[in-house]
């Protein structure tokens, strides 16, 4: 068991290739014999997955933006207590598909909720807990939306327009640039093999040196 387990989040706008690259990261950990617990937000526990269903699926009733934000944090507090902290305590690394940065980007940037409100909720719910390292996959919005077109039915977020995703992307980039020690930005415009060479370099440097 590894005693230097860390909490990594992976973030990015629609179509950047999170799902594809998450599999690559899992393989990297497995190849290096390092225990990894993979999870996602919103979701990650049975109750939090129920909240995910409320958030992602349309049923005819509009969701108020503040309801959306509070549900993200309701799912998150359950997820941290029931899954993330216990895994870290067992000595497993945790890889989370989206975390609090997505709330700043989507509910703050996308929906226009003031950042101070999200900062306040973050302090209240997380009490200083945050990822040790965040991989931000980045791609121009038009390319991401074109890549995402290849998937099936769109969820509630995927139906937003280009301007919404531009605002989301600029918040992700601004947050990453403001804290370069915690974030690594990987451009996913190049072919997948090239993106994964860069991911391998970043993981080797961060994970194998921790
Ligand atoms: N949300 C929120 O609002 N607030 C919060 O606090 C949190 C979340 C935590 C669910 O997220 C929604 O929750 C999300 C924000 C909101 N909504 N949106 N949009 P999700 O993570 O479950 O959903 P997603 O953003 O759609 O993620 P995804 O499934 O991981 O998709 P992806 O990044 O687009 O990845 P992909 O499926 O791997 O890639 C898309 C396509 O591109 C696919 O065909 C790949 O084969 C292709 N691809 C990947 N890389 C390449 C390269 N390099 N070249 C060419 N093609 C490529």
Tab-separated table of C-alpha atoms and ligand atoms in Angstrom:
chain	number	residue	atom	x	y	z
A	1	UNK	CA	0.000	0.000	0.000
A	2	UNK	CA	1.145	3.449	-0.902
A	3	UNK	CA	1.242	5.951	1.993
A	4	UNK	CA	1.744	8.918	-0.324
A	5	UNK	CA	-1.645	8.614	-2.000
A	6	UNK	CA	-2.892	11.770	-3.681
A	7	UNK	CA	-6.204	13.110	-4.933
A	8	UNK	CA	-6.200	13.951	-8.662
A	9	UNK	CA	-9.081	15.527	-10.560
A	10	UNK	CA	-9.501	15.720	-14.313
A	11	UNK	CA	-11.465	18.567	-15.828
A	12	UNK	CA	-12.413	20.112	-19.131
A	13	UNK	CA	-15.190	21.294	-21.380
A	14	UNK	CA	-17.502	19.092	-23.408
A	15	UNK	CA	-15.670	16.926	-25.976
A	16	UNK	CA	-12.104	17.431	-24.674
A	17	UNK	CA	-11.588	13.676	-24.299
A	18	UNK	CA	-11.898	13.051	-20.544
A	19	UNK	CA	-13.395	9.579	-20.856
A	20	UNK	CA	-10.791	8.508	-23.413
A	21	UNK	CA	-7.860	9.808	-21.346
A	22	UNK	CA	-9.215	8.526	-18.023
A	23	UNK	CA	-8.764	5.017	-19.381
A	24	UNK	CA	-5.172	5.861	-20.285
A	25	UNK	CA	-4.514	7.188	-16.756
A	26	UNK	CA	-5.993	4.025	-15.200
A	27	UNK	CA	-3.676	1.951	-17.381
A	28	UNK	CA	-0.694	4.069	-16.299
A	29	UNK	CA	-1.430	3.358	-12.615
A	30	UNK	CA	-2.005	-0.314	-13.280
A	31	UNK	CA	1.264	-0.606	-15.275
A	32	UNK	CA	3.131	0.970	-12.365
A	33	UNK	CA	1.418	-1.191	-9.712
A	34	UNK	CA	-0.043	1.831	-7.894
A	35	UNK	CA	-3.530	1.381	-6.350
A	36	UNK	CA	-6.055	3.780	-7.868
A	37	UNK	CA	-9.701	4.431	-7.057
A	38	UNK	CA	-11.593	5.988	-9.987
A	39	UNK	CA	-14.724	7.978	-9.376
A	40	UNK	CA	-16.742	10.854	-10.836
A	41	UNK	CA	-18.829	13.919	-10.094
A	42	UNK	CA	-21.630	14.517	-9.850
A	43	UNK	CA	-21.969	10.970	-8.513
A	44	UNK	CA	-19.605	8.393	-7.098
A	45	UNK	CA	-21.932	6.934	-4.405
A	46	UNK	CA	-25.430	5.436	-4.869
A	47	UNK	CA	-27.134	8.538	-3.395
A	48	UNK	CA	-24.880	10.957	-5.278
A	49	UNK	CA	-25.589	9.026	-8.511
A	50	UNK	CA	-29.310	9.625	-7.856
A	51	UNK	CA	-28.522	13.346	-7.637
A	52	UNK	CA	-26.563	13.029	-10.916
A	53	UNK	CA	-29.686	11.639	-12.587
A	54	UNK	CA	-31.716	14.600	-11.319
A	55	UNK	CA	-29.099	16.998	-12.672
A	56	UNK	CA	-28.380	15.497	-16.078
A	57	UNK	CA	-31.723	14.238	-17.284
A	58	UNK	CA	-34.526	16.433	-18.511
A	59	UNK	CA	-38.054	15.749	-17.242
A	60	UNK	CA	-39.806	18.890	-18.397
A	61	UNK	CA	-39.237	20.887	-15.193
A	62	UNK	CA	-36.619	23.667	-15.376
A	63	UNK	CA	-33.900	23.469	-12.719
A	64	UNK	CA	-33.135	26.813	-11.108
A	65	UNK	CA	-29.395	27.591	-11.328
A	66	UNK	CA	-29.066	27.813	-7.532
A	67	UNK	CA	-30.814	24.449	-7.139
A	68	UNK	CA	-28.305	23.069	-9.646
A	69	UNK	CA	-25.361	24.467	-7.685
A	70	UNK	CA	-26.655	23.185	-4.331
A	71	UNK	CA	-27.313	19.721	-5.757
A	72	UNK	CA	-23.713	19.606	-7.079
A	73	UNK	CA	-22.442	20.362	-3.577
A	74	UNK	CA	-24.949	18.011	-1.889
A	75	UNK	CA	-23.643	15.162	-4.062
A	76	UNK	CA	-20.063	16.296	-3.430
A	77	UNK	CA	-20.220	16.283	0.363
A	78	UNK	CA	-21.643	12.745	0.327
A	79	UNK	CA	-18.993	11.650	-2.168
A	80	UNK	CA	-16.079	13.094	-0.187
A	81	UNK	CA	-17.214	11.554	3.110
A	82	UNK	CA	-18.281	8.154	1.812
A	83	UNK	CA	-15.742	7.510	-0.945
A	84	UNK	CA	-12.860	9.924	-1.501
A	85	UNK	CA	-11.508	10.333	2.031
A	86	UNK	CA	-11.888	6.612	2.896
A	87	UNK	CA	-9.985	5.621	-0.283
A	88	UNK	CA	-7.150	8.043	0.504
A	89	UNK	CA	-7.085	6.723	4.094
A	90	UNK	CA	-6.663	3.185	2.709
A	91	UNK	CA	-3.618	4.422	0.795
A	92	UNK	CA	-5.236	4.444	-2.640
A	93	UNK	CA	-4.768	7.309	-5.064
A	94	UNK	CA	-8.083	8.832	-6.121
A	95	UNK	CA	-8.811	9.970	-9.663
A	96	UNK	CA	-12.013	11.989	-9.935
A	97	UNK	CA	-13.698	12.800	-13.239
A	98	UNK	CA	-14.618	16.448	-12.482
A	99	UNK	CA	-14.676	18.114	-9.050
A	100	UNK	CA	-15.167	21.634	-7.635
A	101	UNK	CA	-13.493	23.369	-10.605
A	102	UNK	CA	-16.475	22.237	-12.688
A	103	UNK	CA	-18.829	24.074	-10.319
A	104	UNK	CA	-16.843	27.295	-10.787
A	105	UNK	CA	-16.707	26.774	-14.560
A	106	UNK	CA	-20.275	25.582	-15.259
A	107	UNK	CA	-22.381	27.171	-12.506
A	108	UNK	CA	-20.139	30.256	-12.175
A	109	UNK	CA	-18.951	30.827	-15.755
A	110	UNK	CA	-21.755	29.069	-17.621
A	111	UNK	CA	-24.779	29.994	-15.514
A	112	UNK	CA	-23.436	33.289	-14.141
A	113	UNK	CA	-23.707	32.552	-10.401
A	114	UNK	CA	-21.365	34.973	-8.591
A	115	UNK	CA	-18.011	33.343	-7.825
A	116	UNK	CA	-18.155	34.547	-4.181
A	117	UNK	CA	-21.216	32.335	-3.633
A	118	UNK	CA	-19.352	29.300	-4.987
A	119	UNK	CA	-16.255	30.214	-2.954
A	120	UNK	CA	-18.473	30.394	0.150
A	121	UNK	CA	-20.056	27.001	-0.485
A	122	UNK	CA	-16.649	25.501	-1.199
A	123	UNK	CA	-15.296	26.677	2.165
A	124	UNK	CA	-18.432	25.509	3.981
A	125	UNK	CA	-18.620	22.055	2.412
A	126	UNK	CA	-14.977	21.199	1.724
A	127	UNK	CA	-13.344	22.898	4.730
A	128	UNK	CA	-10.076	23.272	2.817
A	129	UNK	CA	-10.140	19.825	1.199
A	130	UNK	CA	-9.161	20.007	-2.502
A	131	UNK	CA	-7.401	17.989	-5.176
A	132	UNK	CA	-3.637	17.763	-4.844
A	133	UNK	CA	-3.328	17.905	-8.606
A	134	UNK	CA	-5.733	18.775	-11.430
A	135	UNK	CA	-5.316	17.832	-15.059
A	136	UNK	CA	-7.181	20.307	-17.245
A	137	UNK	CA	-7.753	18.977	-20.745
A	138	UNK	CA	-8.219	21.924	-23.065
A	139	UNK	CA	-9.510	22.288	-26.594
A	140	UNK	CA	-11.193	25.096	-28.571
A	141	UNK	CA	-14.934	24.844	-27.922
A	142	UNK	CA	-15.921	24.364	-31.581
A	143	UNK	CA	-13.562	21.366	-31.889
A	144	UNK	CA	-14.860	19.852	-28.633
A	145	UNK	CA	-18.484	20.196	-29.673
A	146	UNK	CA	-17.686	18.645	-33.054
A	147	UNK	CA	-16.000	15.676	-31.338
A	148	UNK	CA	-18.889	15.287	-28.897
A	149	UNK	CA	-21.386	15.171	-31.798
A	150	UNK	CA	-20.379	11.566	-32.356
A	151	UNK	CA	-22.121	10.562	-29.099
A	152	UNK	CA	-25.803	9.667	-28.577
A	153	UNK	CA	-28.583	11.651	-26.910
A	154	UNK	CA	-27.530	14.972	-25.321
A	155	UNK	CA	-27.910	15.559	-21.559
A	156	UNK	CA	-29.134	18.839	-19.998
A	157	UNK	CA	-25.664	20.444	-20.129
A	158	UNK	CA	-24.739	19.208	-23.581
A	159	UNK	CA	-27.695	21.148	-25.021
A	160	UNK	CA	-26.201	24.520	-24.079
A	161	UNK	CA	-24.887	26.812	-26.814
A	162	UNK	CA	-21.347	27.691	-27.874
A	163	UNK	CA	-21.271	30.926	-25.790
A	164	UNK	CA	-22.064	28.925	-22.634
A	165	UNK	CA	-19.121	26.558	-23.262
A	166	UNK	CA	-16.811	29.486	-24.120
A	167	UNK	CA	-17.556	30.961	-20.674
A	168	UNK	CA	-16.986	27.555	-19.052
A	169	UNK	CA	-13.641	27.166	-20.829
A	170	UNK	CA	-12.418	30.629	-19.866
A	171	UNK	CA	-13.102	29.983	-16.163
A	172	UNK	CA	-11.224	26.659	-16.290
A	173	UNK	CA	-8.244	28.331	-17.989
A	174	UNK	CA	-8.254	31.326	-15.629
A	175	UNK	CA	-8.316	29.068	-12.556
A	176	UNK	CA	-5.514	26.894	-13.934
A	177	UNK	CA	-3.347	29.878	-14.804
A	178	UNK	CA	-3.908	31.408	-11.350
A	179	UNK	CA	-2.565	28.297	-9.543
A	180	UNK	CA	0.050	26.707	-11.807
A	181	UNK	CA	1.362	24.504	-8.970
A	182	UNK	CA	-1.906	22.597	-8.747
A	183	UNK	CA	-2.953	22.476	-12.396
A	184	UNK	CA	-1.483	21.034	-15.525
A	185	UNK	CA	-3.092	22.091	-18.805
A	186	UNK	CA	-2.928	19.571	-21.638
A	187	UNK	CA	-3.952	20.664	-25.124
A	188	UNK	CA	-6.034	17.870	-26.660
A	189	UNK	CA	-6.116	19.372	-30.157
A	190	UNK	CA	-3.364	17.024	-31.473
A	191	UNK	CA	-3.949	13.378	-32.387
A	192	UNK	CA	-4.649	11.097	-29.419
A	193	UNK	CA	-1.208	9.420	-29.516
A	194	UNK	CA	0.489	12.798	-29.093
A	195	UNK	CA	-1.910	13.859	-26.305
A	196	UNK	CA	-1.177	10.618	-24.470
A	197	UNK	CA	2.589	11.046	-24.830
A	198	UNK	CA	2.195	14.367	-23.017
A	199	UNK	CA	-0.100	12.767	-20.428
A	200	UNK	CA	2.512	10.056	-19.857
A	201	UNK	CA	5.197	12.699	-19.301
A	202	UNK	CA	3.003	14.607	-16.828
A	203	UNK	CA	1.976	11.467	-14.911
A	204	UNK	CA	5.547	10.170	-14.758
A	205	UNK	CA	6.692	13.459	-13.285
A	206	UNK	CA	3.843	13.853	-10.766
A	207	UNK	CA	2.875	10.314	-9.769
A	208	UNK	CA	6.234	8.563	-9.848
A	209	UNK	CA	7.932	11.404	-7.933
A	210	UNK	CA	5.272	11.671	-5.183
B	1	LIG	N1	-21.072	19.520	-13.927
B	1	LIG	C1	-21.374	20.789	-13.465
B	1	LIG	O1	-22.075	21.547	-14.132
B	1	LIG	N2	-20.891	21.180	-12.259
B	1	LIG	C2	-20.144	20.377	-11.465
B	1	LIG	O2	-19.746	20.776	-10.358
B	1	LIG	C3	-19.827	19.061	-11.968
B	1	LIG	C4	-20.297	18.672	-13.205
B	1	LIG	C5	-18.990	18.142	-11.130
B	1	LIG	C6	-21.534	15.753	-16.613
B	1	LIG	O3	-20.185	15.640	-16.839
B	1	LIG	C7	-21.940	17.196	-16.558
B	1	LIG	O4	-21.897	17.683	-15.212
B	1	LIG	C8	-21.020	18.096	-17.327
B	1	LIG	C9	-20.761	19.300	-16.420
B	1	LIG	C10	-21.639	19.084	-15.229
B	1	LIG	N3	-21.660	18.468	-18.502
B	1	LIG	N4	-21.184	18.787	-19.580
B	1	LIG	N5	-20.914	19.083	-20.635
B	1	LIG	P1	-19.501	14.430	-17.594
B	1	LIG	O5	-18.068	14.587	-17.275
B	1	LIG	O6	-20.146	13.165	-17.231
B	1	LIG	O7	-19.803	14.691	-19.161
B	1	LIG	P2	-18.899	15.183	-20.351
B	1	LIG	O8	-18.364	16.532	-20.179
B	1	LIG	O9	-19.788	15.031	-21.517
B	1	LIG	O10	-17.594	14.275	-20.312
B	1	LIG	P3	-17.069	12.995	-21.102
B	1	LIG	O11	-18.108	11.932	-21.273
B	1	LIG	O12	-15.848	12.579	-20.419
B	1	LIG	O13	-16.773	13.525	-22.519
B	1	LIG	P4	-15.532	13.988	-23.278
B	1	LIG	O14	-14.584	14.815	-22.558
B	1	LIG	O15	-16.178	14.610	-24.439
B	1	LIG	O16	-14.692	12.671	-23.627
B	1	LIG	P5	-14.684	11.597	-24.769
B	1	LIG	O17	-16.030	10.941	-24.924
B	1	LIG	O18	-13.541	10.778	-24.404
B	1	LIG	O19	-14.252	12.385	-26.133
B	1	LIG	C11	-15.160	12.879	-27.064
B	1	LIG	C12	-14.860	12.314	-28.482
B	1	LIG	O20	-13.596	12.809	-28.919
B	1	LIG	C13	-14.766	10.788	-28.545
B	1	LIG	O21	-15.370	10.354	-29.733
B	1	LIG	C14	-13.241	10.522	-28.602
B	1	LIG	O22	-12.931	9.356	-29.315
B	1	LIG	C15	-12.764	11.746	-29.338
B	1	LIG	N6	-11.366	12.133	-29.021
B	1	LIG	C16	-10.793	12.177	-27.807
B	1	LIG	N7	-9.511	12.625	-27.893
B	1	LIG	C17	-9.298	12.874	-29.206
B	1	LIG	C18	-8.172	13.373	-29.956
B	1	LIG	N8	-7.020	13.726	-29.359
B	1	LIG	N9	-8.317	13.509	-31.276
B	1	LIG	C19	-9.473	13.204	-31.904
B	1	LIG	N10	-10.579	12.725	-31.253
B	1	LIG	C20	-10.484	12.571	-29.941
